[in-house]
Amino acid sequence: MAERRSPAAAFAGRFETASASGALRLAELPFLTQLNVRVDPASLAADEVAGVLGAPLPTEPGTAVRSGELTVAWLGPDEWLVIAPEGFRYELLRKAVADGRGSVVDVSAQRTTLLVAGPRARDVLAHGCALDLHPSVFGPGRCAQTTLARTQVVLLPQQDGFLVLVRSSFAAYLAAWLLDAATEHLL
Amino acid sequence: MLLIPCPWCGPREEAEFHYGGQAHVAYPDDPSALSDEEWARYLFFRDNPKGRFAERWSHSAGCRRWFNAVRDTATNEIHAVYRVGEARPVTS
Amino acid sequence: MRRENGGRIDRGTTLRFTFDGSEYTGHPGDTLASALLANGVRQVATSVKLGRPRGIVSAGGEEPSAVVQIEAPFPEPMLPATTVELYEGLVASSLPGQGRLATEPDPARYDAVHAHCDVLVVGAGPAGLAAARAAAGTGARVILADERSEPGGSLLGTHETITESEPDDVLGPQEVMPGAEWAAATTALLDGLPEVRVLRRTTVIGYYDDNYVVAVERRTNHLGAAAPADVARERVWRIRAKRVVLATGAHERSIAFAGNDLPGVMLAGSARAYANRYGVLPGERAVVFTANDSAYAAAFDLADAGAEIAAIVDVRPAPGAACAAGARERGIEVLTGHVVTAAQGDGQLSSVLAGRLRPEAEAAVGERELAADLLLVSGGWNPVVHLFSQAGGTLRYDEALGTIVPVACRQAVEAAGAAKGVFTLTGCLADGAEAGHRALEAALGTAVSERYTPPRATTETPTAPGTAFWLVPATDYGAHFVDPQRDVTVADVLRATGAGLRSVEHIKRYTTAGTAHDQGKTSGLLTTAIVAHALGASVGELGSTTFRAPYAPVSFAALAGRDRGSLHDPVRVTALHEWHVANGALFENVGQWKRPWYYPREGEDMEAAVLRECAAARQGVAAMDASTLGKIDVIGPDAAELLDRLYTNLMSSLAVGAIRYGVMCRPDGMVFDDGTVIRLAEDHFLVTTTTGNAAAVLDWMEEWLQTEWPTLRVHCTSVTEQWATVALVGPGSREVLAGLAPDLAVSAADFPFMTWREAEIAGLPARVCRISFSGELAYEINVTSWDGLRLWTAIMDTGLVTPYGTETMHVLRAEKGYPIVGQDTDGTVTPQDLGMAWVVSKKKPDFVGKRSFARADTARADRKQLVGLLPEDPGFLLPEGAHLVAGAELPEPPVPTLGHVTSSYRSAALGRTFALALVSGGQGRAGARLYAPVGGVLVPVTVTSHVLYDPEGARRDG
Amino acid sequence: MSPRTPGADLPEHPDRLWSAAEPKSSYDVVIVGGGGHGLATAYYLAKNHGITNVAVLERGWLAGGNMARNTTIIRSNYLWDESAGIYEHALKLWEGLEEELDYPLLFSQRGVLNLAHSLQDVRDSVRRVHANNLNGVDAEWLDPEQVKQVCPIVNISPDVRYPVLGATFQPRAGIAKHDHVAWGLARAAAALGVEFIEHCEVTGLQVRDGRVTGVETTRGTIAAGRVALCAAGHTSVVAATAGIDLPIQSHPLQALVSELLEPVHPTVVMSNAVHVYVSQAHKGELVMGAGIDAANSYRQRGAFHIIERQMAAALELFPVFARAHVLRTWGGVVDVSPDASPIVGLTPVENLYLNCGWGTGGFKATPGVGWCFAHTVANDEPHPLNAPFSLDRFTTGALVDEHGAAAVAH
């Protein structure tokens, strides 16, 4: 039986080639667990969720918190994205928001995660992202839902680059776009 | 490209937003009680001032939240943004 | 003619180029214009209407005359020779007013980049460099953009000298240095700062709302054929700046006199730049015609470089003292109170007529003929206020300066230096530094005590106030050119005012002045002044016309950037896409999605393939990738209530485990979308939408939830790509499913129509829905999109299943009379029109669209309604889009239409062609004969029910 | 040295156009708005109905609004019978207008191609062609090869993102020169006695007992027997002063022009799917229209990203345009109605007449709407061709929905 397949799997080789010079590191981080969490941040359920996650839900727009292997990114005033390692069990989270107190929707396969890192990462993204990606305003601990090229993404700045979460059906387009945008930066 | 201050996410490019037309046009409580004229007004008639205009935007490529803005349609200057359900602020 | 030395050119390197078929040489640092002048080429263009010879007038982007065609390395129309940097192998030709496009696609790369800064400084002349230096001091983020290859602006074309006011740890002690050196040193300093970016060859073309500034960088053009293919030739910079300083300098303007378009007539400051920057003397014997002091500096520099200055013709009673002294020193005759009445020559300037300006006389008369091959003209300087105006800034005519100056702007911008009418070098340096500091403080929102003290000029171009002088009076204005590129003369302007026109806008349109390649950079104000003269008004009264983007011409390709070819618009694909490609599918664009259209086998055309795929679905088993359907997770205590309000039918009554088809309307009652609703739990639904409307439906739900019904406790989340969906269709589908899911009870009783089950299919966790868009026994199997390919492969590996595409899906559903939103509807169709009154709840007090069904028009009996059509010739395929008429003969137009064919197919199941159509009063016309005019023939058709296949629904349970 | 290119310049305007007038205290008819529609209405009021005591009030310079800013495409290949009726009437008038006005309008029937890029586009296009044929509007469906014959520079390669699958072609369609049209109408109307008052902004409508009696302007009050609104994007603002709300919204629409180029583009190409329409005007410049800004605005300038997108789409269709240059961009303010069709007819206020909501279709309708609107004003009754475009269609629901199929949704 065939293996399961991630949306940008076909780009693995090209990502590797593009990463060879050290100017840029491109890779897909496939099969991460992603959960869309909706809950009133002022509710007891939110506290329970925080308890399960081991970190309070970030309430400042455009921020993300890390808790061990988890990243919790603000998506909206009552909406978060939990990014966890593959296979993360979220029954406790579901329970925390049960009985109409909120929702947890598994969106792990809805988006895939691309790593854009290295010294030229910011320059590459600047070809298609209108946000100010300067580390003084968009460094680790921030997050943003925005547009990259002609598709919507969630951006999570890291110490050395960015995680770019993209809808699976757009992943091939965005991968091709990133490789194209990287052209000059790899010369 | 306007820079629209999303009440949640802060200033973002106009292209991230979806325009929603005039704000504060409530869906009628009981449409069946309306005359055809009244229903037509709800369906099709919206203010179109040259000047300050309370309008709806959705930060569709960002936090997906609808909000209201007071924008001057003669200059495109945005004088205020406010959340759905809040009263239109006085912007002089 | 090239001087023996001097100029910022690399004399050690020779570049060969061709102009109008002749070969010439030049040097790096040359423009095409300077190289042509160095080679003695005077005529570089022919005028568009009058066919007059034209030469080089300026040394910059304001050039109104010398517009050339690049032929090689790649054809490019209409570039000012003054902005084309010379490169090896350049081939150019003169133009008769129209450029020529390449016939081959442009191989070059173009891209765009976003940038953000605290302060953007536009223009790297003395004011701009000082501004950038002042703004960059504290580590602020600064962008300095300049359109030339080398920063320095006017400093590159003069011999002015500068000294720093304070010793500088980078630039060193207070040395007196040539301005160009200071510019280079300052630029080097700026280049070294990590948060400063100096953009050379970058023209700011547009200033938009919220300090959005667009610039175009020309990155490889100056390399000619050596330009690397992987480097973007041009780059669009989309800059958001907290503050902007416009140090865009000033353009010199001409004066209207007879023959002022003759090759050899040149703006004085430009001639000076050719001599100093390019080491080129544009003529050997020059006359200078001026209304201000600045042209004296040009005269002196040319004289010092070896040209003969025949005379300076100055309209003023006297020049400034320094100018008078300088002329005396050099033995140059100054004719004060004089004007040039004509430039003369055959194809190029050979002499100049000058005469006394007599205010009482109707016309100035040429009294002296001065032999000359060069005439330097200065009618004054116009601040480059284009970007300030684009930003929404107001302008005014300054009587004392005789020009338009910026006043105020709502946006965070200010002008500095010559761009705001400061014309001394020391003044520009000081003004630039001030503006840069102000911008820095405003951008940071705080006072900054550290401050850059600007340098001062140690030699200055004299700048005693000029006089605003526009027009040499004459009896015939037929050769007094206002806009040489459009061949507009003073006579044309007078004709326009004579026709009754009073507005400058009308007159520009009447004459076409200002509409050429240069967009009137040097001619705009002159035109206004001539109109004022003609109307007896003041220049200030007439005001300035609007400046529009782009400031300078910008290539289409630069604006298009990388959004070309496969990157033009995202291609959305499903998890199964690679399989479809590998198995020969042809694809249909559905919105941004690529969907398999059909899978032709060897030798099959579309018709054969679709008949085969349809037969498989009706007689065996077939499968389609249905992953593109929109999927929305709707959860919360009020989820059912939300769906009740948005769908025309009732959803709250749906049992957990069951599925219902639903239709959504807009408030106007017209069908917006349709799909299935799956009840996963009491408070949990999965809604499917059409492929094209997935995003619109989610937006629709959010809009109502957030803006109208915020108290409803519901959350909607897109899960379109979470799931891969495979439709398994056909009488044999149960067997195939059973084989793949041994633990699933698949009998019709155990797994009834319109229910769903969780199951393991091919070892994969799946949700199976028993729904059908074909009328056959069918299942939709959902697995996570990671598993999509495994599921699909497992299904195909059974060897029993035929893959089918959207075309077959269309045929199958049409045979059953199922409409496709967007194909059988067009935004003017209600559910009732589709014969689906059953989907419109009578129980619910309200739902979106309900009120509109009570309007007069939606109640009409003759509305267009969905029907089936059977062509009387069962082999005739009606074209989709064909119309229907009542009579067997076509009267003269206009002929009222009864409706049109929305879908039309050959049906394997029906053994004939059929169609769906929207027909006026169609539901009452069953059995009627109508006619479709097709290719000049009236094709008879019979109206039937829109459900043509298995109307009793006998096949759905297999 | 190449010779100068013939045809690169335009025919001269006449030596006499019109004279600016000072406002009189009263007119039989005051037309608000001196754009193409106002001028055409004035002309036909005078010519067809003998009503010559007419003033056209213009807040700026005559024909300086959308008339001066549009891309001058003229066609009548609309889908619905109602639309085809009025646009085809206009096209027939265009065909005789140059002679009638004795003015070189540069009306060039070079044909218009409307491209189809998806299977649904094809269905919609074929539907429109068949509808046009029934309405006596010339229209044909062309396959990609035929498209290439009409316009050789169109890229019909199947490998592009949205390939050209065919096009509708209206041979009688084309372009004209907007200023010439406006000035031709103005000159002819002036000759019949119509007065033009420029820099005269209407700030209010005077209404007494449900009847309009005059207009307040920046140049004083002017009494009027009848008032005809032809203010395009600004109609809402003027109508509001008489208490009339209109179902229209004003949006910026952009256009741009290139430098003069040797002839490469022999027809007009429109592509709704990718928001491009382009022709090569008489002097040789490429004239292109872009998409409409989403948000209401009266700023005569649109957003830059719309131009960028338009260019990307334009180069997909016309790769040879790559190194052409944009010389100038500009914007107009278009008044868009809910069904993308105009509103022409009577109003709840007696003697006040409405002509608005033309969106992007105003220029091509100029003589047709002038003819019909003049009839409406002169007879206090809609002309049969504009009767379907009444304001009350929004109440009954009898819209003339020219949006066509919105999105393909299967």
PDB file of N, CA and C in Angstrom, chain C residues 49 76-77 98-99 106 209 390 495 498-499 506 509-510 548-549 554 556-557 565 569-570 589 592 690-691 810 826 857 880-881 883 895, chain D residues 3-5 12-17 62 120 123 127 134 161-162 179 198 260 262 283 299 301 316 322-326 329 396 409-410:
ATOM      1  N   LYS C  49       4.297  65.052 -35.986  1.00  0.00           N
ATOM      2  CA  LYS C  49       3.307  65.600 -36.913  1.00  0.00           C
ATOM      3  C   LYS C  49       3.961  66.362 -38.049  1.00  0.00           C
ATOM      4  N   GLU C  76      13.004  47.803 -27.551  1.00  0.00           N
ATOM      5  CA  GLU C  76      12.246  48.518 -26.525  1.00  0.00           C
ATOM      6  C   GLU C  76      11.885  49.875 -27.099  1.00  0.00           C
ATOM      7  N   PRO C  77      10.597  50.212 -27.051  1.00  0.00           N
ATOM      8  CA  PRO C  77      10.184  51.459 -27.686  1.00  0.00           C
ATOM      9  C   PRO C  77      10.427  52.673 -26.803  1.00  0.00           C
ATOM     10  N   GLN C  98       6.533  57.241 -33.081  1.00  0.00           N
ATOM     11  CA  GLN C  98       5.934  56.002 -32.593  1.00  0.00           C
ATOM     12  C   GLN C  98       7.021  54.972 -32.353  1.00  0.00           C
ATOM     13  N   GLY C  99       6.912  54.293 -31.239  1.00  0.00           N
ATOM     14  CA  GLY C  99       7.868  53.233 -30.947  1.00  0.00           C
ATOM     15  C   GLY C  99       7.431  51.928 -31.576  1.00  0.00           C
ATOM     16  N   ASP C 106       9.390  38.739 -24.407  1.00  0.00           N
ATOM     17  CA  ASP C 106      10.527  39.292 -23.677  1.00  0.00           C
ATOM     18  C   ASP C 106      11.108  38.200 -22.767  1.00  0.00           C
ATOM     19  N   ASP C 209      -2.049  56.468  -1.427  1.00  0.00           N
ATOM     20  CA  ASP C 209      -2.574  56.718  -0.082  1.00  0.00           C
ATOM     21  C   ASP C 209      -1.756  55.989   0.977  1.00  0.00           C
ATOM     22  N   GLN C 390       0.886  63.984  -6.455  1.00  0.00           N
ATOM     23  CA  GLN C 390       0.266  62.644  -6.414  1.00  0.00           C
ATOM     24  C   GLN C 390      -0.123  62.252  -4.994  1.00  0.00           C
ATOM     25  N   ARG C 495      -4.963  79.020 -31.227  1.00  0.00           N
ATOM     26  CA  ARG C 495      -6.112  78.503 -31.982  1.00  0.00           C
ATOM     27  C   ARG C 495      -7.146  77.906 -31.020  1.00  0.00           C
ATOM     28  N   GLY C 498      -8.878  80.594 -29.296  1.00  0.00           N
ATOM     29  CA  GLY C 498      -9.747  81.217 -30.291  1.00  0.00           C
ATOM     30  C   GLY C 498     -11.013  80.415 -30.544  1.00  0.00           C
ATOM     31  N   ALA C 499     -10.948  79.107 -30.337  1.00  0.00           N
ATOM     32  CA  ALA C 499     -12.124  78.249 -30.539  1.00  0.00           C
ATOM     33  C   ALA C 499     -13.107  78.378 -29.387  1.00  0.00           C
ATOM     34  N   HIS C 506      -8.842  71.742 -21.286  1.00  0.00           N
ATOM     35  CA  HIS C 506      -9.387  71.681 -22.649  1.00  0.00           C
ATOM     36  C   HIS C 506      -8.308  71.997 -23.678  1.00  0.00           C
ATOM     37  N   ARG C 509      -5.987  69.249 -24.291  1.00  0.00           N
ATOM     38  CA  ARG C 509      -6.607  68.202 -25.092  1.00  0.00           C
ATOM     39  C   ARG C 509      -6.782  68.632 -26.553  1.00  0.00           C
ATOM     40  N   TYR C 510      -7.093  69.901 -26.739  1.00  0.00           N
ATOM     41  CA  TYR C 510      -7.266  70.418 -28.098  1.00  0.00           C
ATOM     42  C   TYR C 510      -5.939  70.341 -28.857  1.00  0.00           C
ATOM     43  N   ARG C 548      -0.268  62.866 -12.461  1.00  0.00           N
ATOM     44  CA  ARG C 548      -0.707  61.490 -12.278  1.00  0.00           C
ATOM     45  C   ARG C 548       0.465  60.535 -12.394  1.00  0.00           C
ATOM     46  N   ALA C 549       0.316  59.413 -11.706  1.00  0.00           N
ATOM     47  CA  ALA C 549       1.329  58.369 -11.824  1.00  0.00           C
ATOM     48  C   ALA C 549       1.256  57.764 -13.225  1.00  0.00           C
ATOM     49  N   VAL C 554       6.879  53.504 -17.211  1.00  0.00           N
ATOM     50  CA  VAL C 554       7.300  52.244 -16.585  1.00  0.00           C
ATOM     51  C   VAL C 554       6.811  51.101 -17.456  1.00  0.00           C
ATOM     52  N   PHE C 556       5.348  47.716 -18.943  1.00  0.00           N
ATOM     53  CA  PHE C 556       4.257  46.811 -18.583  1.00  0.00           C
ATOM     54  C   PHE C 556       4.821  45.609 -17.826  1.00  0.00           C
ATOM     55  N   ALA C 557       5.946  45.114 -18.321  1.00  0.00           N
ATOM     56  CA  ALA C 557       6.495  43.883 -17.750  1.00  0.00           C
ATOM     57  C   ALA C 557       6.902  44.074 -16.295  1.00  0.00           C
ATOM     58  N   GLY C 565       2.768  33.334 -16.404  1.00  0.00           N
ATOM     59  CA  GLY C 565       2.856  31.904 -16.660  1.00  0.00           C
ATOM     60  C   GLY C 565       2.171  31.104 -15.575  1.00  0.00           C
ATOM     61  N   ASP C 569      -1.682  32.910 -11.534  1.00  0.00           N
ATOM     62  CA  ASP C 569      -2.712  32.784 -10.512  1.00  0.00           C
ATOM     63  C   ASP C 569      -2.496  31.406  -9.886  1.00  0.00           C
ATOM     64  N   PRO C 570      -2.675  31.276  -8.581  1.00  0.00           N
ATOM     65  CA  PRO C 570      -2.414  29.971  -7.983  1.00  0.00           C
ATOM     66  C   PRO C 570      -3.182  28.857  -8.694  1.00  0.00           C
ATOM     67  N   ASN C 589     -10.212  24.128 -15.803  1.00  0.00           N
ATOM     68  CA  ASN C 589     -10.063  25.148 -14.767  1.00  0.00           C
ATOM     69  C   ASN C 589     -11.423  25.401 -14.148  1.00  0.00           C
ATOM     70  N   GLN C 592      -9.786  28.507  -9.368  1.00  0.00           N
ATOM     71  CA  GLN C 592      -8.339  28.282  -9.388  1.00  0.00           C
ATOM     72  C   GLN C 592      -7.976  26.801  -9.422  1.00  0.00           C
ATOM     73  N   THR C 690     -20.395  24.103  -3.333  1.00  0.00           N
ATOM     74  CA  THR C 690     -19.843  23.896  -4.666  1.00  0.00           C
ATOM     75  C   THR C 690     -18.363  24.283  -4.649  1.00  0.00           C
ATOM     76  N   THR C 691     -17.624  23.769  -5.603  1.00  0.00           N
ATOM     77  CA  THR C 691     -16.185  24.036  -5.664  1.00  0.00           C
ATOM     78  C   THR C 691     -15.897  25.526  -5.741  1.00  0.00           C
ATOM     79  N   HIS C 810     -21.057  15.993 -15.125  1.00  0.00           N
ATOM     80  CA  HIS C 810     -22.086  16.897 -15.643  1.00  0.00           C
ATOM     81  C   HIS C 810     -23.185  16.142 -16.384  1.00  0.00           C
ATOM     82  N   ASP C 826     -27.889  31.678 -13.146  1.00  0.00           N
ATOM     83  CA  ASP C 826     -27.034  32.814 -13.493  1.00  0.00           C
ATOM     84  C   ASP C 826     -27.296  34.010 -12.587  1.00  0.00           C
ATOM     85  N   ASP C 857     -42.236  40.160  -9.271  1.00  0.00           N
ATOM     86  CA  ASP C 857     -41.504  39.533 -10.367  1.00  0.00           C
ATOM     87  C   ASP C 857     -41.207  38.059 -10.104  1.00  0.00           C
ATOM     88  N   GLU C 880     -24.774  24.611 -26.093  1.00  0.00           N
ATOM     89  CA  GLU C 880     -25.087  25.293 -24.840  1.00  0.00           C
ATOM     90  C   GLU C 880     -25.038  26.785 -25.096  1.00  0.00           C
ATOM     91  N   GLY C 881     -26.060  27.486 -24.675  1.00  0.00           N
ATOM     92  CA  GLY C 881     -26.159  28.918 -24.958  1.00  0.00           C
ATOM     93  C   GLY C 881     -27.130  29.232 -26.084  1.00  0.00           C
ATOM     94  N   HIS C 883     -30.598  29.782 -27.985  1.00  0.00           N
ATOM     95  CA  HIS C 883     -31.855  30.323 -27.466  1.00  0.00           C
ATOM     96  C   HIS C 883     -33.039  29.581 -28.074  1.00  0.00           C
ATOM     97  N   VAL C 895     -36.286  39.544 -32.023  1.00  0.00           N
ATOM     98  CA  VAL C 895     -37.150  38.393 -31.780  1.00  0.00           C
ATOM     99  C   VAL C 895     -37.115  38.075 -30.290  1.00  0.00           C
TER     100      VAL C 895
ATOM    101  N   PRO D   3      11.177  57.617 -41.779  1.00  0.00           N
ATOM    102  CA  PRO D   3      10.216  58.692 -42.083  1.00  0.00           C
ATOM    103  C   PRO D   3       9.176  58.790 -40.985  1.00  0.00           C
ATOM    104  N   ARG D   4       8.519  59.911 -40.884  1.00  0.00           N
ATOM    105  CA  ARG D   4       7.479  60.038 -39.864  1.00  0.00           C
ATOM    106  C   ARG D   4       6.314  59.132 -40.226  1.00  0.00           C
ATOM    107  N   THR D   5       5.650  58.705 -39.205  1.00  0.00           N
ATOM    108  CA  THR D   5       4.611  57.709 -39.398  1.00  0.00           C
ATOM    109  C   THR D   5       3.290  58.373 -39.749  1.00  0.00           C
ATOM    110  N   GLU D  12      -7.480  67.851 -37.110  1.00  0.00           N
ATOM    111  CA  GLU D  12      -7.592  69.077 -36.309  1.00  0.00           C
ATOM    112  C   GLU D  12      -9.017  69.279 -35.834  1.00  0.00           C
ATOM    113  N   HIS D  13      -9.122  69.871 -34.677  1.00  0.00           N
ATOM    114  CA  HIS D  13     -10.440  70.314 -34.225  1.00  0.00           C
ATOM    115  C   HIS D  13     -10.825  71.561 -35.004  1.00  0.00           C
ATOM    116  N   PRO D  14     -12.120  71.847 -35.070  1.00  0.00           N
ATOM    117  CA  PRO D  14     -12.539  73.064 -35.769  1.00  0.00           C
ATOM    118  C   PRO D  14     -12.057  74.322 -35.052  1.00  0.00           C
ATOM    119  N   ASP D  15     -12.101  75.419 -35.772  1.00  0.00           N
ATOM    120  CA  ASP D  15     -11.631  76.682 -35.213  1.00  0.00           C
ATOM    121  C   ASP D  15     -12.593  77.263 -34.196  1.00  0.00           C
ATOM    122  N   ARG D  16     -13.815  76.767 -34.207  1.00  0.00           N
ATOM    123  CA  ARG D  16     -14.798  77.328 -33.289  1.00  0.00           C
ATOM    124  C   ARG D  16     -15.515  76.182 -32.593  1.00  0.00           C
ATOM    125  N   LEU D  17     -15.608  76.186 -31.271  1.00  0.00           N
ATOM    126  CA  LEU D  17     -16.301  75.121 -30.548  1.00  0.00           C
ATOM    127  C   LEU D  17     -17.528  75.686 -29.846  1.00  0.00           C
ATOM    128  N   LEU D  62     -16.014  71.243 -19.056  1.00  0.00           N
ATOM    129  CA  LEU D  62     -16.975  70.457 -19.818  1.00  0.00           C
ATOM    130  C   LEU D  62     -16.368  69.108 -20.240  1.00  0.00           C
ATOM    131  N   GLN D 120     -17.389  27.675 -18.662  1.00  0.00           N
ATOM    132  CA  GLN D 120     -18.587  28.455 -18.371  1.00  0.00           C
ATOM    133  C   GLN D 120     -18.571  29.778 -19.124  1.00  0.00           C
ATOM    134  N   ARG D 123     -19.920  28.976 -22.442  1.00  0.00           N
ATOM    135  CA  ARG D 123     -21.385  28.857 -22.452  1.00  0.00           C
ATOM    136  C   ARG D 123     -22.034  30.244 -22.405  1.00  0.00           C
ATOM    137  N   ARG D 127     -24.234  31.938 -25.371  1.00  0.00           N
ATOM    138  CA  ARG D 127     -25.584  32.389 -25.026  1.00  0.00           C
ATOM    139  C   ARG D 127     -25.782  33.848 -25.458  1.00  0.00           C
ATOM    140  N   LEU D 134     -30.707  37.202 -32.137  1.00  0.00           N
ATOM    141  CA  LEU D 134     -32.168  37.373 -32.124  1.00  0.00           C
ATOM    142  C   LEU D 134     -32.537  38.852 -32.053  1.00  0.00           C
ATOM    143  N   ARG D 161      -2.081  29.965 -18.086  1.00  0.00           N
ATOM    144  CA  ARG D 161      -2.887  29.657 -16.896  1.00  0.00           C
ATOM    145  C   ARG D 161      -4.379  29.629 -17.232  1.00  0.00           C
ATOM    146  N   TYR D 162      -4.843  30.625 -17.944  1.00  0.00           N
ATOM    147  CA  TYR D 162      -6.253  30.660 -18.348  1.00  0.00           C
ATOM    148  C   TYR D 162      -6.306  30.823 -19.868  1.00  0.00           C
ATOM    149  N   ASP D 179     -12.890  63.060 -26.464  1.00  0.00           N
ATOM    150  CA  ASP D 179     -12.987  64.532 -26.482  1.00  0.00           C
ATOM    151  C   ASP D 179     -13.717  65.010 -27.736  1.00  0.00           C
ATOM    152  N   GLU D 198     -19.644  76.291 -17.099  1.00  0.00           N
ATOM    153  CA  GLU D 198     -18.616  75.467 -16.476  1.00  0.00           C
ATOM    154  C   GLU D 198     -18.283  75.984 -15.090  1.00  0.00           C
ATOM    155  N   LEU D 260       3.133  56.123 -27.760  1.00  0.00           N
ATOM    156  CA  LEU D 260       2.651  55.852 -29.114  1.00  0.00           C
ATOM    157  C   LEU D 260       3.469  54.705 -29.709  1.00  0.00           C
ATOM    158  N   GLU D 262       3.813  51.799 -33.061  1.00  0.00           N
ATOM    159  CA  GLU D 262       3.389  51.407 -34.405  1.00  0.00           C
ATOM    160  C   GLU D 262       2.228  50.437 -34.273  1.00  0.00           C
ATOM    161  N   LYS D 283      -3.675  57.483 -32.287  1.00  0.00           N
ATOM    162  CA  LYS D 283      -2.297  57.960 -32.403  1.00  0.00           C
ATOM    163  C   LYS D 283      -1.303  56.818 -32.256  1.00  0.00           C
ATOM    164  N   ARG D 299     -12.715  59.329  -5.025  1.00  0.00           N
ATOM    165  CA  ARG D 299     -11.369  59.728  -5.445  1.00  0.00           C
ATOM    166  C   ARG D 299     -11.177  59.269  -6.870  1.00  0.00           C
ATOM    167  N   ARG D 301      -8.960  58.189  -8.387  1.00  0.00           N
ATOM    168  CA  ARG D 301      -7.718  57.441  -8.477  1.00  0.00           C
ATOM    169  C   ARG D 301      -7.941  56.096  -7.822  1.00  0.00           C
ATOM    170  N   GLU D 316      -0.214  38.110 -20.109  1.00  0.00           N
ATOM    171  CA  GLU D 316      -0.559  36.731 -20.434  1.00  0.00           C
ATOM    172  C   GLU D 316      -1.243  36.678 -21.796  1.00  0.00           C
ATOM    173  N   ALA D 322       5.236  43.458 -23.468  1.00  0.00           N
ATOM    174  CA  ALA D 322       6.106  43.472 -22.288  1.00  0.00           C
ATOM    175  C   ALA D 322       6.865  44.780 -22.118  1.00  0.00           C
ATOM    176  N   ARG D 323       7.452  45.263 -23.195  1.00  0.00           N
ATOM    177  CA  ARG D 323       8.301  46.451 -23.019  1.00  0.00           C
ATOM    178  C   ARG D 323       7.622  47.745 -23.437  1.00  0.00           C
ATOM    179  N   ALA D 324       6.335  47.687 -23.665  1.00  0.00           N
ATOM    180  CA  ALA D 324       5.609  48.957 -23.784  1.00  0.00           C
ATOM    181  C   ALA D 324       5.647  49.628 -22.418  1.00  0.00           C
ATOM    182  N   HIS D 325       5.431  50.916 -22.395  1.00  0.00           N
ATOM    183  CA  HIS D 325       5.518  51.658 -21.136  1.00  0.00           C
ATOM    184  C   HIS D 325       4.189  52.321 -20.801  1.00  0.00           C
ATOM    185  N   VAL D 326       3.899  52.318 -19.537  1.00  0.00           N
ATOM    186  CA  VAL D 326       2.740  53.083 -19.062  1.00  0.00           C
ATOM    187  C   VAL D 326       3.171  54.540 -18.929  1.00  0.00           C
ATOM    188  N   THR D 329      -1.621  56.912 -15.752  1.00  0.00           N
ATOM    189  CA  THR D 329      -2.780  56.191 -15.225  1.00  0.00           C
ATOM    190  C   THR D 329      -3.744  57.237 -14.690  1.00  0.00           C
ATOM    191  N   THR D 396     -40.082  45.739  -7.716  1.00  0.00           N
ATOM    192  CA  THR D 396     -40.779  44.568  -8.264  1.00  0.00           C
ATOM    193  C   THR D 396     -39.856  43.367  -8.384  1.00  0.00           C
ATOM    194  N   ALA D 409     -19.518  27.155 -10.438  1.00  0.00           N
ATOM    195  CA  ALA D 409     -19.598  26.693  -9.056  1.00  0.00           C
ATOM    196  C   ALA D 409     -19.609  25.185  -8.896  1.00  0.00           C
ATOM    197  N   HIS D 410     -19.508  24.417  -9.941  1.00  0.00           N
ATOM    198  CA  HIS D 410     -19.672  22.981  -9.732  1.00  0.00           C
ATOM    199  C   HIS D 410     -18.509  22.377  -8.956  1.00  0.00           C
TER     200      HIS D 410
END
